[in-house]
Structure formats: structure tokens, C-alpha cells
Coordinates of C-alpha atoms and ligand atoms in Angstrom, one line a residue:
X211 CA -12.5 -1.0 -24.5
X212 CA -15.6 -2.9 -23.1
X213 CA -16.6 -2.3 -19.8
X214 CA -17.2 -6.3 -18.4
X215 CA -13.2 -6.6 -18.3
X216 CA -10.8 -6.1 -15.9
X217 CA -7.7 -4.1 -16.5
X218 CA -4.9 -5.0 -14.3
X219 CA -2.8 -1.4 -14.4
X220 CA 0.5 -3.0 -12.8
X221 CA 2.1 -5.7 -14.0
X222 CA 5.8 -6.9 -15.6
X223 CA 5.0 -9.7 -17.7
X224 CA 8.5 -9.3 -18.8
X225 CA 9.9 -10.5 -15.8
X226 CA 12.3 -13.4 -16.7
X227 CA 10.0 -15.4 -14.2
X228 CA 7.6 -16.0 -17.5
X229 CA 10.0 -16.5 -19.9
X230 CA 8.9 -19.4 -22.4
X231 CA 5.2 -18.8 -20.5
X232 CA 4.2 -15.6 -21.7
X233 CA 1.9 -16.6 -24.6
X234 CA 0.2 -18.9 -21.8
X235 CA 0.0 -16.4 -19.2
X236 CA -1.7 -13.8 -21.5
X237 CA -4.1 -16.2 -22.7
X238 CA -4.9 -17.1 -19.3
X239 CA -5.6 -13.4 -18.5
X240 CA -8.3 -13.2 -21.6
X241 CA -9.9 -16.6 -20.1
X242 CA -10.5 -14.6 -16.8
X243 CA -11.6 -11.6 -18.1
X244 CA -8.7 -9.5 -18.2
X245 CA -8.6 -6.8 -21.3
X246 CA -5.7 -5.1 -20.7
X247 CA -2.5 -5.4 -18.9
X248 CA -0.3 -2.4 -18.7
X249 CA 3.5 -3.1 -18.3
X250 CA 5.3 -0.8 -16.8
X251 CA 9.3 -0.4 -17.3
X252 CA 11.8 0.0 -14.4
X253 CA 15.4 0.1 -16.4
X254 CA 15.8 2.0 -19.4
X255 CA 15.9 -2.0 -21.1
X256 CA 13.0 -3.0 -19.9
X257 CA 11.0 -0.3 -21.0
X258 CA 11.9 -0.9 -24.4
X259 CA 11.1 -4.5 -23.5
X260 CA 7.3 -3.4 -22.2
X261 CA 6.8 -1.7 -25.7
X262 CA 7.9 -4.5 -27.7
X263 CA 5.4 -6.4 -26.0
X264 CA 2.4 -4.3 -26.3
X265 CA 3.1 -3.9 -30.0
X266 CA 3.2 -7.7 -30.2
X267 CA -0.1 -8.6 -28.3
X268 CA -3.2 -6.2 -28.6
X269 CA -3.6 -6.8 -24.6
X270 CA -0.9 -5.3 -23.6
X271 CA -0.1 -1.9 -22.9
X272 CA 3.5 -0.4 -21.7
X273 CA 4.4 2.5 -18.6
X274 CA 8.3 3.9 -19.4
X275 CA 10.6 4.9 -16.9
X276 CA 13.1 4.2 -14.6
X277 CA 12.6 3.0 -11.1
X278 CA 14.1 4.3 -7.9
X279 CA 15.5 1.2 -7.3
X280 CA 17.5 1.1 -10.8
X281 CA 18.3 5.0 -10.2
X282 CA 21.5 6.0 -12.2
X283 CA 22.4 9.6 -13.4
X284 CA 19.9 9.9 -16.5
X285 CA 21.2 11.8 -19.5
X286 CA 19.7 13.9 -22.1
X287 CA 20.1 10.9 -24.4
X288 CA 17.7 9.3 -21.6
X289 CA 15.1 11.3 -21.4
X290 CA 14.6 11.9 -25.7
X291 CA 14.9 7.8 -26.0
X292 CA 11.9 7.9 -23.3
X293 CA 10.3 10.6 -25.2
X294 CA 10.7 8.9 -28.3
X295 CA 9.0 5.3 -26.8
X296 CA 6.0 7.5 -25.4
X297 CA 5.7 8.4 -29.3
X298 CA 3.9 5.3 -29.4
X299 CA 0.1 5.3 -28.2
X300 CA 0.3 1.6 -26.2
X301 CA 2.7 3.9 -23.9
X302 CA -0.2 4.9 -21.3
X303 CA 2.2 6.5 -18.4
X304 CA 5.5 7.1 -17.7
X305 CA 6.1 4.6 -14.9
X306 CA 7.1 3.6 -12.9
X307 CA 9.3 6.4 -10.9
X308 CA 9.6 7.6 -7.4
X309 CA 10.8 6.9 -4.6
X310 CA 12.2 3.5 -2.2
X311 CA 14.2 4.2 0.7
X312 CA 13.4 0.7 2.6
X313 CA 15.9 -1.0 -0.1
X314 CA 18.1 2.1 -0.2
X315 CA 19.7 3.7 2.9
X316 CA 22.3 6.0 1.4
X317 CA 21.9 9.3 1.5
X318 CA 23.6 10.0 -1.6
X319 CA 22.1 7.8 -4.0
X320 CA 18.4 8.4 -1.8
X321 CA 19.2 11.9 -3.4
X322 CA 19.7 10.8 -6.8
X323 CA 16.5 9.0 -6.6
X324 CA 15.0 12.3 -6.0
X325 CA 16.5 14.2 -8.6
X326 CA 15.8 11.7 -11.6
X327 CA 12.4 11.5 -10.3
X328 CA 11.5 15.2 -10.5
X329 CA 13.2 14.6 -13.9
X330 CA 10.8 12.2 -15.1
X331 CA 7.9 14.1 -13.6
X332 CA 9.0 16.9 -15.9
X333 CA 9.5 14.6 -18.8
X334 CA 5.4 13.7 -18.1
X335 CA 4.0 17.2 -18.0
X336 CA 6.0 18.2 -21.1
X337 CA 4.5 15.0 -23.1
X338 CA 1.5 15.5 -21.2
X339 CA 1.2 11.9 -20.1
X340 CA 0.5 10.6 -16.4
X341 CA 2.9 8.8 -14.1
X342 CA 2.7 5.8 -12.4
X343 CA 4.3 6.3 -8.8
X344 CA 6.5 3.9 -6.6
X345 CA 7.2 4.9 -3.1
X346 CA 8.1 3.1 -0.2
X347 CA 9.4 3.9 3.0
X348 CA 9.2 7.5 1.2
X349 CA 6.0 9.3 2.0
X350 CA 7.3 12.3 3.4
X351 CA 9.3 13.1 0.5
X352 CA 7.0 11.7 -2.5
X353 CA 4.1 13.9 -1.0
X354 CA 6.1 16.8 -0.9
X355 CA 8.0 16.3 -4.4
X356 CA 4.1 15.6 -6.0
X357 CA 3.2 18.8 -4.6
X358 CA 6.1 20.8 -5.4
X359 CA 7.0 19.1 -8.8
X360 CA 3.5 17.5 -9.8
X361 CA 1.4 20.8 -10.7
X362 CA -0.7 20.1 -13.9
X363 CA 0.5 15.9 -13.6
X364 CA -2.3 13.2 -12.6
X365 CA -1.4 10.1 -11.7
X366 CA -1.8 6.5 -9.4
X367 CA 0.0 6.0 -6.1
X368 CA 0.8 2.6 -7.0
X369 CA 1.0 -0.6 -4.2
X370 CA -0.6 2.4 -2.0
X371 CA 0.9 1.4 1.7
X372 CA 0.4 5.2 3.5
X373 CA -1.9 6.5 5.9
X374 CA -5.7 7.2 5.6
X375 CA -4.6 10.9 5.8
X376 CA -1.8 10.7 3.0
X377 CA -4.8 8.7 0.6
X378 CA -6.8 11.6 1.3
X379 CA -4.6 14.5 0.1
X380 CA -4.2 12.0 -3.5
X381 CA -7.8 12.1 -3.8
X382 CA -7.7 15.8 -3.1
X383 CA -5.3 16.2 -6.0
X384 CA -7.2 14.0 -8.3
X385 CA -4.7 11.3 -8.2
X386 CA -5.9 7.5 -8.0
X387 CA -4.5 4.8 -5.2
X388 CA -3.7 1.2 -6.8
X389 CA -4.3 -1.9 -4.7
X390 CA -2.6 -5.2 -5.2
X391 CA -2.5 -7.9 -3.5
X392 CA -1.6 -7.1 0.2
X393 CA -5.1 -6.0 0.5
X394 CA -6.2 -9.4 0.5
X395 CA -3.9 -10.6 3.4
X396 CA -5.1 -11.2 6.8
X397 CA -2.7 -9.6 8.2
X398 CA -3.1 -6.4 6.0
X399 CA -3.3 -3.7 8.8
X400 CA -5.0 -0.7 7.7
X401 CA -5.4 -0.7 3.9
X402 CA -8.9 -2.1 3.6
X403 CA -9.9 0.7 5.7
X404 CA -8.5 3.3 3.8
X405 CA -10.0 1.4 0.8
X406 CA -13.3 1.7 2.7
X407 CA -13.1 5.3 3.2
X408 CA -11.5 6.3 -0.4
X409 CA -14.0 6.6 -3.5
X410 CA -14.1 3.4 -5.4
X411 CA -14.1 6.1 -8.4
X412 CA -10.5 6.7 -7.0
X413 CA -8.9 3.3 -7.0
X414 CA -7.2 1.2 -9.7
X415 CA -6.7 -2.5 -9.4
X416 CA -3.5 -4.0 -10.1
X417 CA -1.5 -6.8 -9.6
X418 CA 2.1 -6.0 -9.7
X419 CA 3.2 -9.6 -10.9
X420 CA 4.9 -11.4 -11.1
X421 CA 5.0 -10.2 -7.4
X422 CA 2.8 -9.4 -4.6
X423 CA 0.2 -12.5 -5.7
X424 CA -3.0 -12.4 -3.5
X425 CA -5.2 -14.3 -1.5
X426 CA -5.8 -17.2 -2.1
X427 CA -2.8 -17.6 -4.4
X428 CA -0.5 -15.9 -1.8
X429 CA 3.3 -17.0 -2.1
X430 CA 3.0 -18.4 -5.5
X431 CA 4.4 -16.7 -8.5
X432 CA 1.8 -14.0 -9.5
X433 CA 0.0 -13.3 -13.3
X434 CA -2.5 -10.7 -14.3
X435 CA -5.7 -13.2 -14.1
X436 CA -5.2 -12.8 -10.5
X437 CA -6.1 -9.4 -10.5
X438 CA -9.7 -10.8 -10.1
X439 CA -9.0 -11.9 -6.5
X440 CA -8.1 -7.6 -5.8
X441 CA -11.3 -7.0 -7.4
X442 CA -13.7 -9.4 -5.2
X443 CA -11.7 -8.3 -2.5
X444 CA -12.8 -4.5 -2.7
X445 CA -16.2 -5.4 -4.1
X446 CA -16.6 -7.1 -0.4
X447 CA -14.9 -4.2 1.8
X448 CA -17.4 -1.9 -0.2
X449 CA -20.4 -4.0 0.1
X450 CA -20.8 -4.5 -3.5
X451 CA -21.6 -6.6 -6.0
X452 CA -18.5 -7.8 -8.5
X453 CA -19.5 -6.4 -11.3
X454 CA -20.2 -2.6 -10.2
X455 CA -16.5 -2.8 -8.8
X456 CA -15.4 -4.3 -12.3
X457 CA -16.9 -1.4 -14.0
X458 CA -15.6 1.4 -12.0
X459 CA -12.1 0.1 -11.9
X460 CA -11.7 -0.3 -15.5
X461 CA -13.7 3.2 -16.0
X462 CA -11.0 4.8 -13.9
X463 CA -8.2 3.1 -15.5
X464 CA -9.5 4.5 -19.1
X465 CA -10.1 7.7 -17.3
X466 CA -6.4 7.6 -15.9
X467 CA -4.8 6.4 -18.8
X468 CA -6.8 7.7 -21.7
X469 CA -4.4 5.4 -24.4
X470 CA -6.2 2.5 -22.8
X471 CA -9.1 3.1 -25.4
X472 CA -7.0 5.0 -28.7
X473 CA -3.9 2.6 -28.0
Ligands
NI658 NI1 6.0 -2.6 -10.1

């Protein structure tokens, strides 16, 4: 993989929002300097759905797992058809997984998010892949789960939204933070500090699309090639130039996600 790309590490290109657009979308992407997109799966469908798509264009790349969000009581049958997908080397993580308690409230199914996530953990550090983490509204217990559950598991705090303090102990673990777009909003509160303070060697870029779209796109559906309004973003909070940030970012993605380069 060349280094003068960008690699946007979150996407779902296989939203229904691109349907009958996706050949456009990914040929926009290349024409802005993307080189690889990794799609990551939230349902058990879509992650066969992100692997069909990286085996049909060379860009793309595929995370498997189910989301807290889409939690349901996961089976051994589960966890060997996950197993079985991460077979394949355009499968870079198993993502994404964690935790969401702003959409859920109930305590039951709050606690089958947490089980089903220390079961996918598992499922990592036996295949000896890394994870791709969702967490919101969660910290407390995604913190202590990673530290409990994580030993011997590196991995990206995707959409990071935490504190300065919480960014800290992932780059004490090794783990990487992934920025999106909120870190281009004016009113993004305390994220491009912690992004100021945090090792650009640390962070991944990401877009989370069809989703999340940045400055100055904000509000309109949202596409990889956008990741390239994240990345001038953190060049400025960091006072450099484009390029250097370009570099890093897609350095620490290959570093991340090794399948990036044997995929
Ligand atoms: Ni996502």
C-alpha cells in the first residue's frame, strides 16, 4: 500500500443509503486519494455483506461483528461463521463491537451487550486479529471490560467521544483513537484538544459514512472521499502540513490492521 493515500478505517458503504451509487462512490474515493476503505459489519448480514464487497473491489476491506446496538444472544454457530469470514485476509478486524447505552436504557439487554462483547473480544485474541470498538455513553464499562477482557488484544476506540484522561490510558495500552467528523464541528467541545495532546502516531482517521459527514459537508449524506476533510482538520490542530498527517494516518492504519498491505 503506498503511502500518499488516505485510508478511511470506518466506513459502511453498504448502507442502503448508496445503493445503485456504490461503483460511483468508490470511484470518487480513488479520485480523492483514498486507497482503502475498511467496512466494518454491525449484524451478522452485513458482515457477510462487507466481505462480499471487499472481494468485489480491491479498495475495500471488511471489519466482522456484531454491534451493540444489533446485540442478540450469539451462538456457537455465530461465532465459527465469524471465524470462518475472518478466514479471509480483506477481513482486517473484528468490528465493530462494544458498547451503546445512549440508544439502549435497559438493563437487561445493556447486559447482554456486555456479554456478547467480551464474546467477540475472545473470538479476536483466539484468531489473533484486532477489534474495532463502539462505545457510547459506555466508558466506564468499555474501559474496564478492555482491561479485564482485552489482555494481549490491540485495537481503535472508534468515533473516540471520552475524556483526555480516558484517551490517555488507550495510548497507554497501545490502542489507537479514530476521529470522524465531529472533530471538524464548531461546536466540537473538547476533542481537538485531546487530539492536540494524543500522538498523531496514535490516531486513525475515519469517516463513519454514510454518517457523521464533516465540515464543510456537514448534514449531507457522508462517503469515504470525505475523509480528507478529518485529515486537514488534524493536520491544522497539530500544526502540520497535509501530507505528514497523510502519512502517519495511513502508517498507523497498516500498523493497526496489518491485512491492509497482505489483503
Ligand atoms: Ni460505524
Amino acid at each position: 500500500m503506498k503511502e500518499n493515500i488516505l485510508i478511511d478505517t470506518h466506513a459502511h458503504i453498504n448502507s442502503e443509503k448508496f445503493d445503485q451509487e456504490r461503483g460511483k462512490i468508490i470511484t470518487n474515493a480513488i479520485e480523492n486519494g483514498i486507497g482503502g476503505i475498511i467496512n466494518m459489519g454491525d449484524t451478522m448480514e452485513s458482515s457477510q455483506y462487507v466481505l462480499e464487497l471487499a472481494q468485489e473491489y480491491d479498495i475495500c476491506y471488511a471489519g466482522v461483528g456484531v454491534h451493540p446496538e444489533e446485540a442478540f444472544e450469539m451462538g456457537k454457530r455465530d461465532f465459527d461463521q465469524l471465524a470462518i469470514w475472518a478466514k479471509n485476509k480483506k477481513v482486517v478486524c473484528i468490528g465493530e463491537i462494544g458498547l451503546d447505552y445512549y440508544w439502549e436504557k435497559d438493563g437487561e439487554k445493556r447486559a447482554l451487550q456486555r456479554r456478547i462483547f467480551i464474546q467477540q473480544l475472545d473470538l479476536a485474541r483466539q484468531l489473533n486479529l484486532p477489534v474495532c470498538v463502539h462505545n457510547r455513553d459506555a466508558h466506564g464499562d468499555t474501559m474496564e471490560i478492555l482491561k479485564k477482557e482485552g489482555r494481549g488484544i490491540r485495537g481503535v476506540m472508534h468515533c473516540f467521544s471520552g475524556s483526555l484522561e480516558i484517551a490517555r490510558e488507550l495510548v497507554k495500552m497501545d490502542w489507537y483513537i479514530g476521529v470522524d467528523g465531529p472533530l471538524t464541528f464548531k461546536n466540537a467541545a473538547k476533542l481537538p484538544e485531546i487530539v492536540k495532546e494524543i500522538p498523531l502516531e496514535r490516531i486513525l482517521v475515519e469517516t463513519d459514512c454514510p454518517y457523521m459527514a464533516p465540515q464543510p459537508v456537514r448534514g449531507k449524506r457522508n462517503e469515504p472521499a470525505y475523509v480528507r476533510f478529518v485529515a486537514e482538520k488534524l493536520a491544522e490542530l497539530k500544526g502540520l502540513d497535509f501530507e505528514t498527517v497523510q502519512k502517519q494516518t495511513t502508517l498507523n492504519a497498516i500498523s493497526l490492521y496489518p491485512r491492509l498491505e497482505q489483503g
